[in-house]
């Protein structure tokens, strides 16, 4: 009930401690869940570092590249298949499990199809690109230039996740795989409301929101301490599709 009510009223819903909410770090009952989080983090790094096989090809996010300058954000499709399952079995199972489970709570969702990517922030790749383009040396914050937010904005403009009404993406999710000391504003989401609400990026946090029904602003991942530290962060981005009308009628 909380999920459907929040989506209807606010357009989004947040679940903290998604894999560890039934225990805490000191409880044996939560150790398996914490191990799963660690496995997902390990697999995320393996997927990002792997370039073998069409299912594990990582590309610079074209949206981040255009809107956020040298964002250091990369996308790896989560498409399954034998090659990718060997590298990241828990990640593929997470995507499949969530895709099958949520339609039991939200019947207008398709339980068989989805779109999923791994988003990775690589601070060292961002620094290398900036050194190449701006001539910055390691540790320099602005390279002695007069760059402004117009050159490298720290967030996107407000917009729905899916602007095209014909697009079947219906519910979007972000599951954050970041360290506990991660700067929460890096990779945060802000939903336009009264007042605007910012959901920080935190380890084991799941954010669900309407793909078309809400205006959302996305922060760059290089903000705060993540700008200078040699940090990597990940999140699984999952888009669940609206059930086709013929399926609803069947």
PDB file of C-alpha atoms in Angstrom:
ATOM      1  CA  UNK A   1       0.000   0.000   0.000  1.00  0.00           C
ATOM      2  CA  UNK A   2       2.821   2.412   0.840  1.00  0.00           C
ATOM      3  CA  UNK A   3       4.363   1.891  -2.599  1.00  0.00           C
ATOM      4  CA  UNK A   4       1.190   2.567  -4.578  1.00  0.00           C
ATOM      5  CA  UNK A   5       0.143   5.487  -2.355  1.00  0.00           C
ATOM      6  CA  UNK A   6       3.526   7.199  -2.623  1.00  0.00           C
ATOM      7  CA  UNK A   7       3.727   6.734  -6.395  1.00  0.00           C
ATOM      8  CA  UNK A   8       0.205   8.145  -6.772  1.00  0.00           C
ATOM      9  CA  UNK A   9       0.742  11.087  -4.428  1.00  0.00           C
ATOM     10  CA  UNK A  10       4.373  12.041  -5.086  1.00  0.00           C
ATOM     11  CA  UNK A  11       5.421  10.097  -8.171  1.00  0.00           C
ATOM     12  CA  UNK A  12       8.277   8.334  -6.368  1.00  0.00           C
ATOM     13  CA  UNK A  13       9.014   5.911  -3.537  1.00  0.00           C
ATOM     14  CA  UNK A  14      12.227   5.288  -1.577  1.00  0.00           C
ATOM     15  CA  UNK A  15      13.319   2.064   0.123  1.00  0.00           C
ATOM     16  CA  UNK A  16      16.357   2.347   2.385  1.00  0.00           C
ATOM     17  CA  UNK A  17      18.367  -0.733   3.384  1.00  0.00           C
ATOM     18  CA  UNK A  18      16.715  -2.594   0.529  1.00  0.00           C
ATOM     19  CA  UNK A  19      18.734  -5.789   0.981  1.00  0.00           C
ATOM     20  CA  UNK A  20      19.464  -5.374   4.687  1.00  0.00           C
ATOM     21  CA  UNK A  21      16.224  -3.871   6.015  1.00  0.00           C
ATOM     22  CA  UNK A  22      15.354  -7.015   8.006  1.00  0.00           C
ATOM     23  CA  UNK A  23      18.517  -6.858  10.070  1.00  0.00           C
ATOM     24  CA  UNK A  24      21.530  -4.742  10.914  1.00  0.00           C
ATOM     25  CA  UNK A  25      25.227  -5.064  10.330  1.00  0.00           C
ATOM     26  CA  UNK A  26      25.743  -6.965  13.588  1.00  0.00           C
ATOM     27  CA  UNK A  27      22.972  -9.518  13.110  1.00  0.00           C
ATOM     28  CA  UNK A  28      23.644 -12.920  11.618  1.00  0.00           C
ATOM     29  CA  UNK A  29      20.255 -12.594   9.919  1.00  0.00           C
ATOM     30  CA  UNK A  30      21.557  -9.759   7.757  1.00  0.00           C
ATOM     31  CA  UNK A  31      24.941 -11.229   6.886  1.00  0.00           C
ATOM     32  CA  UNK A  32      23.631 -13.009   3.805  1.00  0.00           C
ATOM     33  CA  UNK A  33      21.995  -9.821   2.560  1.00  0.00           C
ATOM     34  CA  UNK A  34      25.160  -7.793   3.180  1.00  0.00           C
ATOM     35  CA  UNK A  35      27.145 -10.456   1.348  1.00  0.00           C
ATOM     36  CA  UNK A  36      24.758 -10.079  -1.581  1.00  0.00           C
ATOM     37  CA  UNK A  37      25.363  -6.326  -1.633  1.00  0.00           C
ATOM     38  CA  UNK A  38      29.101  -6.953  -1.653  1.00  0.00           C
ATOM     39  CA  UNK A  39      28.675  -9.443  -4.502  1.00  0.00           C
ATOM     40  CA  UNK A  40      26.669  -6.906  -6.499  1.00  0.00           C
ATOM     41  CA  UNK A  41      29.355  -4.276  -5.942  1.00  0.00           C
ATOM     42  CA  UNK A  42      32.079  -6.695  -6.997  1.00  0.00           C
ATOM     43  CA  UNK A  43      30.135  -7.721 -10.086  1.00  0.00           C
ATOM     44  CA  UNK A  44      29.516  -4.085 -11.008  1.00  0.00           C
ATOM     45  CA  UNK A  45      33.256  -3.444 -11.061  1.00  0.00           C
ATOM     46  CA  UNK A  46      33.843  -6.608 -13.084  1.00  0.00           C
ATOM     47  CA  UNK A  47      31.178  -5.645 -15.629  1.00  0.00           C
ATOM     48  CA  UNK A  48      32.585  -2.162 -15.992  1.00  0.00           C
ATOM     49  CA  UNK A  49      36.109  -3.481 -16.428  1.00  0.00           C
ATOM     50  CA  UNK A  50      35.132  -6.201 -18.872  1.00  0.00           C
ATOM     51  CA  UNK A  51      35.140  -5.544 -22.618  1.00  0.00           C
ATOM     52  CA  UNK A  52      34.699  -9.115 -23.864  1.00  0.00           C
ATOM     53  CA  UNK A  53      31.383 -10.039 -25.449  1.00  0.00           C
ATOM     54  CA  UNK A  54      28.664  -7.814 -26.818  1.00  0.00           C
ATOM     55  CA  UNK A  55      26.675  -8.037 -23.595  1.00  0.00           C
ATOM     56  CA  UNK A  56      29.442  -6.517 -21.474  1.00  0.00           C
ATOM     57  CA  UNK A  57      30.428  -3.574 -23.678  1.00  0.00           C
ATOM     58  CA  UNK A  58      30.717  -0.380 -21.631  1.00  0.00           C
ATOM     59  CA  UNK A  59      30.186   3.006 -23.272  1.00  0.00           C
ATOM     60  CA  UNK A  60      30.391   6.591 -22.078  1.00  0.00           C
ATOM     61  CA  UNK A  61      26.873   7.738 -21.284  1.00  0.00           C
ATOM     62  CA  UNK A  62      26.002  10.029 -24.227  1.00  0.00           C
ATOM     63  CA  UNK A  63      23.507  11.956 -22.108  1.00  0.00           C
ATOM     64  CA  UNK A  64      26.058  12.644 -19.392  1.00  0.00           C
ATOM     65  CA  UNK A  65      28.685  13.500 -21.998  1.00  0.00           C
ATOM     66  CA  UNK A  66      26.474  16.137 -23.600  1.00  0.00           C
ATOM     67  CA  UNK A  67      24.720  17.530 -20.523  1.00  0.00           C
ATOM     68  CA  UNK A  68      27.332  17.087 -17.822  1.00  0.00           C
ATOM     69  CA  UNK A  69      30.608  17.612 -19.639  1.00  0.00           C
ATOM     70  CA  UNK A  70      33.380  15.259 -18.576  1.00  0.00           C
ATOM     71  CA  UNK A  71      31.083  13.441 -16.200  1.00  0.00           C
ATOM     72  CA  UNK A  72      33.020  10.198 -15.983  1.00  0.00           C
ATOM     73  CA  UNK A  73      29.756   8.249 -16.181  1.00  0.00           C
ATOM     74  CA  UNK A  74      29.604   5.003 -18.138  1.00  0.00           C
ATOM     75  CA  UNK A  75      26.771   2.616 -19.036  1.00  0.00           C
ATOM     76  CA  UNK A  76      26.947  -1.167 -19.302  1.00  0.00           C
ATOM     77  CA  UNK A  77      23.799  -2.900 -20.624  1.00  0.00           C
ATOM     78  CA  UNK A  78      22.463  -5.659 -18.376  1.00  0.00           C
ATOM     79  CA  UNK A  79      21.076  -8.007 -21.013  1.00  0.00           C
ATOM     80  CA  UNK A  80      21.745 -11.437 -19.569  1.00  0.00           C
ATOM     81  CA  UNK A  81      23.022 -14.263 -21.732  1.00  0.00           C
ATOM     82  CA  UNK A  82      25.618 -16.881 -20.882  1.00  0.00           C
ATOM     83  CA  UNK A  83      28.633 -14.572 -21.191  1.00  0.00           C
ATOM     84  CA  UNK A  84      27.272 -11.883 -18.912  1.00  0.00           C
ATOM     85  CA  UNK A  85      25.758 -14.347 -16.449  1.00  0.00           C
ATOM     86  CA  UNK A  86      29.179 -15.890 -15.915  1.00  0.00           C
ATOM     87  CA  UNK A  87      30.560 -12.475 -14.967  1.00  0.00           C
ATOM     88  CA  UNK A  88      27.620 -11.156 -12.943  1.00  0.00           C
ATOM     89  CA  UNK A  89      25.082 -13.835 -11.978  1.00  0.00           C
ATOM     90  CA  UNK A  90      23.714 -12.024  -8.899  1.00  0.00           C
ATOM     91  CA  UNK A  91      23.201  -8.799 -10.874  1.00  0.00           C
ATOM     92  CA  UNK A  92      21.214 -10.572 -13.590  1.00  0.00           C
ATOM     93  CA  UNK A  93      19.179 -12.423 -10.959  1.00  0.00           C
ATOM     94  CA  UNK A  94      18.495  -9.122  -9.163  1.00  0.00           C
ATOM     95  CA  UNK A  95      17.129  -7.587 -12.372  1.00  0.00           C
ATOM     96  CA  UNK A  96      15.003 -10.638 -13.184  1.00  0.00           C
ATOM     97  CA  UNK A  97      13.723 -10.937  -9.609  1.00  0.00           C
ATOM     98  CA  UNK A  98      12.646  -7.295  -9.332  1.00  0.00           C
ATOM     99  CA  UNK A  99      11.085  -7.401 -12.812  1.00  0.00           C
ATOM    100  CA  UNK A 100       8.965 -10.398 -11.830  1.00  0.00           C
ATOM    101  CA  UNK A 101       8.101  -9.193  -8.316  1.00  0.00           C
ATOM    102  CA  UNK A 102       6.927  -5.613  -8.808  1.00  0.00           C
ATOM    103  CA  UNK A 103       4.042  -6.495 -11.182  1.00  0.00           C
ATOM    104  CA  UNK A 104       2.528  -8.450  -8.270  1.00  0.00           C
ATOM    105  CA  UNK A 105       2.189  -5.061  -6.535  1.00  0.00           C
ATOM    106  CA  UNK A 106       1.627  -2.922  -9.635  1.00  0.00           C
ATOM    107  CA  UNK A 107      -0.468  -4.974 -12.101  1.00  0.00           C
ATOM    108  CA  UNK A 108      -0.022  -2.577 -15.028  1.00  0.00           C
ATOM    109  CA  UNK A 109       3.641  -3.600 -15.305  1.00  0.00           C
ATOM    110  CA  UNK A 110       5.017  -6.219 -17.693  1.00  0.00           C
ATOM    111  CA  UNK A 111       6.626  -9.047 -15.701  1.00  0.00           C
ATOM    112  CA  UNK A 112       8.568 -10.470 -18.661  1.00  0.00           C
ATOM    113  CA  UNK A 113      10.354  -7.498 -20.220  1.00  0.00           C
ATOM    114  CA  UNK A 114      12.507  -4.653 -18.960  1.00  0.00           C
ATOM    115  CA  UNK A 115      15.440  -2.397 -19.803  1.00  0.00           C
ATOM    116  CA  UNK A 116      18.436  -2.417 -17.452  1.00  0.00           C
ATOM    117  CA  UNK A 117      21.875  -0.827 -17.369  1.00  0.00           C
ATOM    118  CA  UNK A 118      24.700  -0.499 -14.898  1.00  0.00           C
ATOM    119  CA  UNK A 119      25.806   3.126 -14.414  1.00  0.00           C
ATOM    120  CA  UNK A 120      29.402   3.494 -13.259  1.00  0.00           C
ATOM    121  CA  UNK A 121      31.201   6.627 -12.148  1.00  0.00           C
ATOM    122  CA  UNK A 122      34.974   6.402 -12.651  1.00  0.00           C
ATOM    123  CA  UNK A 123      36.857   9.316 -11.064  1.00  0.00           C
ATOM    124  CA  UNK A 124      40.168   8.349 -12.666  1.00  0.00           C
ATOM    125  CA  UNK A 125      38.618   8.270 -16.160  1.00  0.00           C
ATOM    126  CA  UNK A 126      37.062  11.683 -15.555  1.00  0.00           C
ATOM    127  CA  UNK A 127      40.404  13.084 -14.355  1.00  0.00           C
ATOM    128  CA  UNK A 128      42.209  11.657 -17.398  1.00  0.00           C
ATOM    129  CA  UNK A 129      39.708  13.257 -19.792  1.00  0.00           C
ATOM    130  CA  UNK A 130      40.040  16.618 -18.083  1.00  0.00           C
ATOM    131  CA  UNK A 131      43.830  16.459 -18.163  1.00  0.00           C
ATOM    132  CA  UNK A 132      43.693  15.695 -21.869  1.00  0.00           C
ATOM    133  CA  UNK A 133      41.254  18.493 -22.714  1.00  0.00           C
ATOM    134  CA  UNK A 134      42.111  21.178 -20.164  1.00  0.00           C
ATOM    135  CA  UNK A 135      45.736  20.295 -19.423  1.00  0.00           C
ATOM    136  CA  UNK A 136      44.974  19.817 -15.760  1.00  0.00           C
ATOM    137  CA  UNK A 137      47.505  18.118 -13.543  1.00  0.00           C
ATOM    138  CA  UNK A 138      46.519  15.551 -10.947  1.00  0.00           C
ATOM    139  CA  UNK A 139      45.032  17.263  -7.916  1.00  0.00           C
ATOM    140  CA  UNK A 140      44.214  20.572  -9.601  1.00  0.00           C
ATOM    141  CA  UNK A 141      40.627  21.641  -9.096  1.00  0.00           C
ATOM    142  CA  UNK A 142      40.190  24.101 -11.956  1.00  0.00           C
ATOM    143  CA  UNK A 143      43.468  24.095 -13.901  1.00  0.00           C
ATOM    144  CA  UNK A 144      43.696  27.856 -13.674  1.00  0.00           C
ATOM    145  CA  UNK A 145      40.813  28.393 -16.101  1.00  0.00           C
ATOM    146  CA  UNK A 146      37.590  30.340 -15.718  1.00  0.00           C
ATOM    147  CA  UNK A 147      35.210  27.448 -16.338  1.00  0.00           C
ATOM    148  CA  UNK A 148      31.697  27.865 -15.000  1.00  0.00           C
ATOM    149  CA  UNK A 149      28.631  25.695 -14.531  1.00  0.00           C
ATOM    150  CA  UNK A 150      27.774  26.495 -18.154  1.00  0.00           C
ATOM    151  CA  UNK A 151      30.940  24.628 -19.193  1.00  0.00           C
ATOM    152  CA  UNK A 152      30.323  21.761 -16.819  1.00  0.00           C
ATOM    153  CA  UNK A 153      26.865  21.859 -15.205  1.00  0.00           C
ATOM    154  CA  UNK A 154      26.416  19.866 -12.039  1.00  0.00           C
ATOM    155  CA  UNK A 155      22.908  18.623 -12.817  1.00  0.00           C
ATOM    156  CA  UNK A 156      20.495  18.103 -15.671  1.00  0.00           C
ATOM    157  CA  UNK A 157      17.461  20.249 -16.301  1.00  0.00           C
ATOM    158  CA  UNK A 158      14.149  19.057 -14.923  1.00  0.00           C
ATOM    159  CA  UNK A 159      12.564  16.578 -17.322  1.00  0.00           C
ATOM    160  CA  UNK A 160      10.636  13.308 -17.200  1.00  0.00           C
ATOM    161  CA  UNK A 161      12.688  10.150 -17.541  1.00  0.00           C
ATOM    162  CA  UNK A 162      10.743   9.350 -20.707  1.00  0.00           C
ATOM    163  CA  UNK A 163       9.431  12.356 -22.667  1.00  0.00           C
ATOM    164  CA  UNK A 164       7.851  10.265 -25.446  1.00  0.00           C
ATOM    165  CA  UNK A 165       4.356   9.054 -24.565  1.00  0.00           C
ATOM    166  CA  UNK A 166       4.689   6.154 -27.004  1.00  0.00           C
ATOM    167  CA  UNK A 167       7.643   4.789 -25.012  1.00  0.00           C
ATOM    168  CA  UNK A 168       6.554   1.762 -22.965  1.00  0.00           C
ATOM    169  CA  UNK A 169       8.860   2.513 -20.021  1.00  0.00           C
ATOM    170  CA  UNK A 170       6.476   3.003 -17.106  1.00  0.00           C
ATOM    171  CA  UNK A 171       8.398   2.699 -13.825  1.00  0.00           C
ATOM    172  CA  UNK A 172      12.083   3.543 -13.360  1.00  0.00           C
ATOM    173  CA  UNK A 173      14.335   2.377 -10.546  1.00  0.00           C
ATOM    174  CA  UNK A 174      17.792   3.232  -9.244  1.00  0.00           C
ATOM    175  CA  UNK A 175      19.544   0.876  -6.837  1.00  0.00           C
ATOM    176  CA  UNK A 176      22.712   2.457  -5.458  1.00  0.00           C
ATOM    177  CA  UNK A 177      25.861   0.367  -5.076  1.00  0.00           C
ATOM    178  CA  UNK A 178      28.162   2.906  -3.426  1.00  0.00           C
ATOM    179  CA  UNK A 179      30.429   2.959  -0.380  1.00  0.00           C
ATOM    180  CA  UNK A 180      29.015   3.981   2.991  1.00  0.00           C
ATOM    181  CA  UNK A 181      31.136   7.153   2.933  1.00  0.00           C
ATOM    182  CA  UNK A 182      29.858   8.167  -0.508  1.00  0.00           C
ATOM    183  CA  UNK A 183      28.968  11.844  -0.899  1.00  0.00           C
ATOM    184  CA  UNK A 184      25.186  11.614  -1.064  1.00  0.00           C
ATOM    185  CA  UNK A 185      24.724  14.577  -3.396  1.00  0.00           C
ATOM    186  CA  UNK A 186      26.782  12.839  -6.082  1.00  0.00           C
ATOM    187  CA  UNK A 187      24.290  10.940  -8.236  1.00  0.00           C
ATOM    188  CA  UNK A 188      21.319  12.283  -6.261  1.00  0.00           C
ATOM    189  CA  UNK A 189      17.845  12.709  -7.759  1.00  0.00           C
ATOM    190  CA  UNK A 190      15.648  15.765  -7.188  1.00  0.00           C
ATOM    191  CA  UNK A 191      11.913  15.545  -7.804  1.00  0.00           C
ATOM    192  CA  UNK A 192      10.056  18.723  -8.696  1.00  0.00           C
ATOM    193  CA  UNK A 193       7.353  19.341  -6.125  1.00  0.00           C
ATOM    194  CA  UNK A 194       6.431  21.872  -3.441  1.00  0.00           C
ATOM    195  CA  UNK A 195       9.052  21.997  -2.098  1.00  0.00           C
ATOM    196  CA  UNK A 196      11.470  20.135  -4.373  1.00  0.00           C
ATOM    197  CA  UNK A 197      12.705  16.922  -2.790  1.00  0.00           C
ATOM    198  CA  UNK A 198      16.262  15.623  -3.175  1.00  0.00           C
ATOM    199  CA  UNK A 199      16.926  11.911  -2.682  1.00  0.00           C
ATOM    200  CA  UNK A 200      20.602  11.383  -1.948  1.00  0.00           C
ATOM    201  CA  UNK A 201      22.641   8.485  -3.294  1.00  0.00           C
ATOM    202  CA  UNK A 202      23.194   6.065  -0.416  1.00  0.00           C
ATOM    203  CA  UNK A 203      24.385   2.502  -0.197  1.00  0.00           C
ATOM    204  CA  UNK A 204      21.563  -0.062  -0.466  1.00  0.00           C
ATOM    205  CA  UNK A 205      18.963   2.606  -1.333  1.00  0.00           C
ATOM    206  CA  UNK A 206      16.322   1.836  -3.956  1.00  0.00           C
ATOM    207  CA  UNK A 207      14.450   4.708  -5.605  1.00  0.00           C
ATOM    208  CA  UNK A 208      11.359   3.998  -7.694  1.00  0.00           C
ATOM    209  CA  UNK A 209       9.631   6.708  -9.728  1.00  0.00           C
ATOM    210  CA  UNK A 210       7.172   7.188 -12.568  1.00  0.00           C
ATOM    211  CA  UNK A 211       8.981   7.229 -15.894  1.00  0.00           C
ATOM    212  CA  UNK A 212       6.603   9.801 -17.412  1.00  0.00           C
ATOM    213  CA  UNK A 213       4.665  11.341 -14.569  1.00  0.00           C
ATOM    214  CA  UNK A 214       7.301  13.324 -12.670  1.00  0.00           C
ATOM    215  CA  UNK A 215       9.858  16.003 -13.447  1.00  0.00           C
ATOM    216  CA  UNK A 216      13.277  14.883 -12.268  1.00  0.00           C
ATOM    217  CA  UNK A 217      16.690  16.518 -12.020  1.00  0.00           C
ATOM    218  CA  UNK A 218      19.777  14.286 -11.951  1.00  0.00           C
ATOM    219  CA  UNK A 219      22.975  15.327 -10.206  1.00  0.00           C
ATOM    220  CA  UNK A 220      26.369  14.604 -11.678  1.00  0.00           C
ATOM    221  CA  UNK A 221      28.351  11.901  -9.906  1.00  0.00           C
ATOM    222  CA  UNK A 222      31.520  13.987  -9.521  1.00  0.00           C
ATOM    223  CA  UNK A 223      30.105  16.344  -6.868  1.00  0.00           C
ATOM    224  CA  UNK A 224      31.637  16.951  -3.456  1.00  0.00           C
ATOM    225  CA  UNK A 225      34.411  14.675  -2.267  1.00  0.00           C
ATOM    226  CA  UNK A 226      33.955  12.486  -5.325  1.00  0.00           C
ATOM    227  CA  UNK A 227      35.428  15.234  -7.505  1.00  0.00           C
ATOM    228  CA  UNK A 228      38.994  14.795  -6.284  1.00  0.00           C
ATOM    229  CA  UNK A 229      39.098  11.352  -4.685  1.00  0.00           C
ATOM    230  CA  UNK A 230      39.904   8.276  -6.738  1.00  0.00           C
ATOM    231  CA  UNK A 231      36.373   6.983  -6.285  1.00  0.00           C
ATOM    232  CA  UNK A 232      34.126   4.643  -8.207  1.00  0.00           C
ATOM    233  CA  UNK A 233      30.401   4.324  -7.703  1.00  0.00           C
ATOM    234  CA  UNK A 234      27.673   2.271  -9.337  1.00  0.00           C
ATOM    235  CA  UNK A 235      23.943   1.972  -9.567  1.00  0.00           C
ATOM    236  CA  UNK A 236      21.632  -0.429 -11.342  1.00  0.00           C
ATOM    237  CA  UNK A 237      19.080   1.453 -13.427  1.00  0.00           C
ATOM    238  CA  UNK A 238      16.023  -0.604 -14.266  1.00  0.00           C
ATOM    239  CA  UNK A 239      13.067   0.474 -16.382  1.00  0.00           C
ATOM    240  CA  UNK A 240       9.927  -1.641 -16.140  1.00  0.00           C
ATOM    241  CA  UNK A 241       7.564  -1.554 -19.091  1.00  0.00           C
ATOM    242  CA  UNK A 242       3.857  -0.977 -19.211  1.00  0.00           C
ATOM    243  CA  UNK A 243       1.855  -4.090 -19.956  1.00  0.00           C
ATOM    244  CA  UNK A 244       0.528  -4.057 -23.493  1.00  0.00           C
ATOM    245  CA  UNK A 245      -3.219  -3.678 -23.878  1.00  0.00           C
ATOM    246  CA  UNK A 246      -3.637  -7.125 -25.438  1.00  0.00           C
ATOM    247  CA  UNK A 247      -1.891  -8.639 -22.410  1.00  0.00           C
ATOM    248  CA  UNK A 248      -4.195  -6.772 -20.035  1.00  0.00           C
ATOM    249  CA  UNK A 249      -7.243  -8.041 -21.900  1.00  0.00           C
ATOM    250  CA  UNK A 250      -6.066 -11.671 -21.989  1.00  0.00           C
TER     251      UNK A 250
END
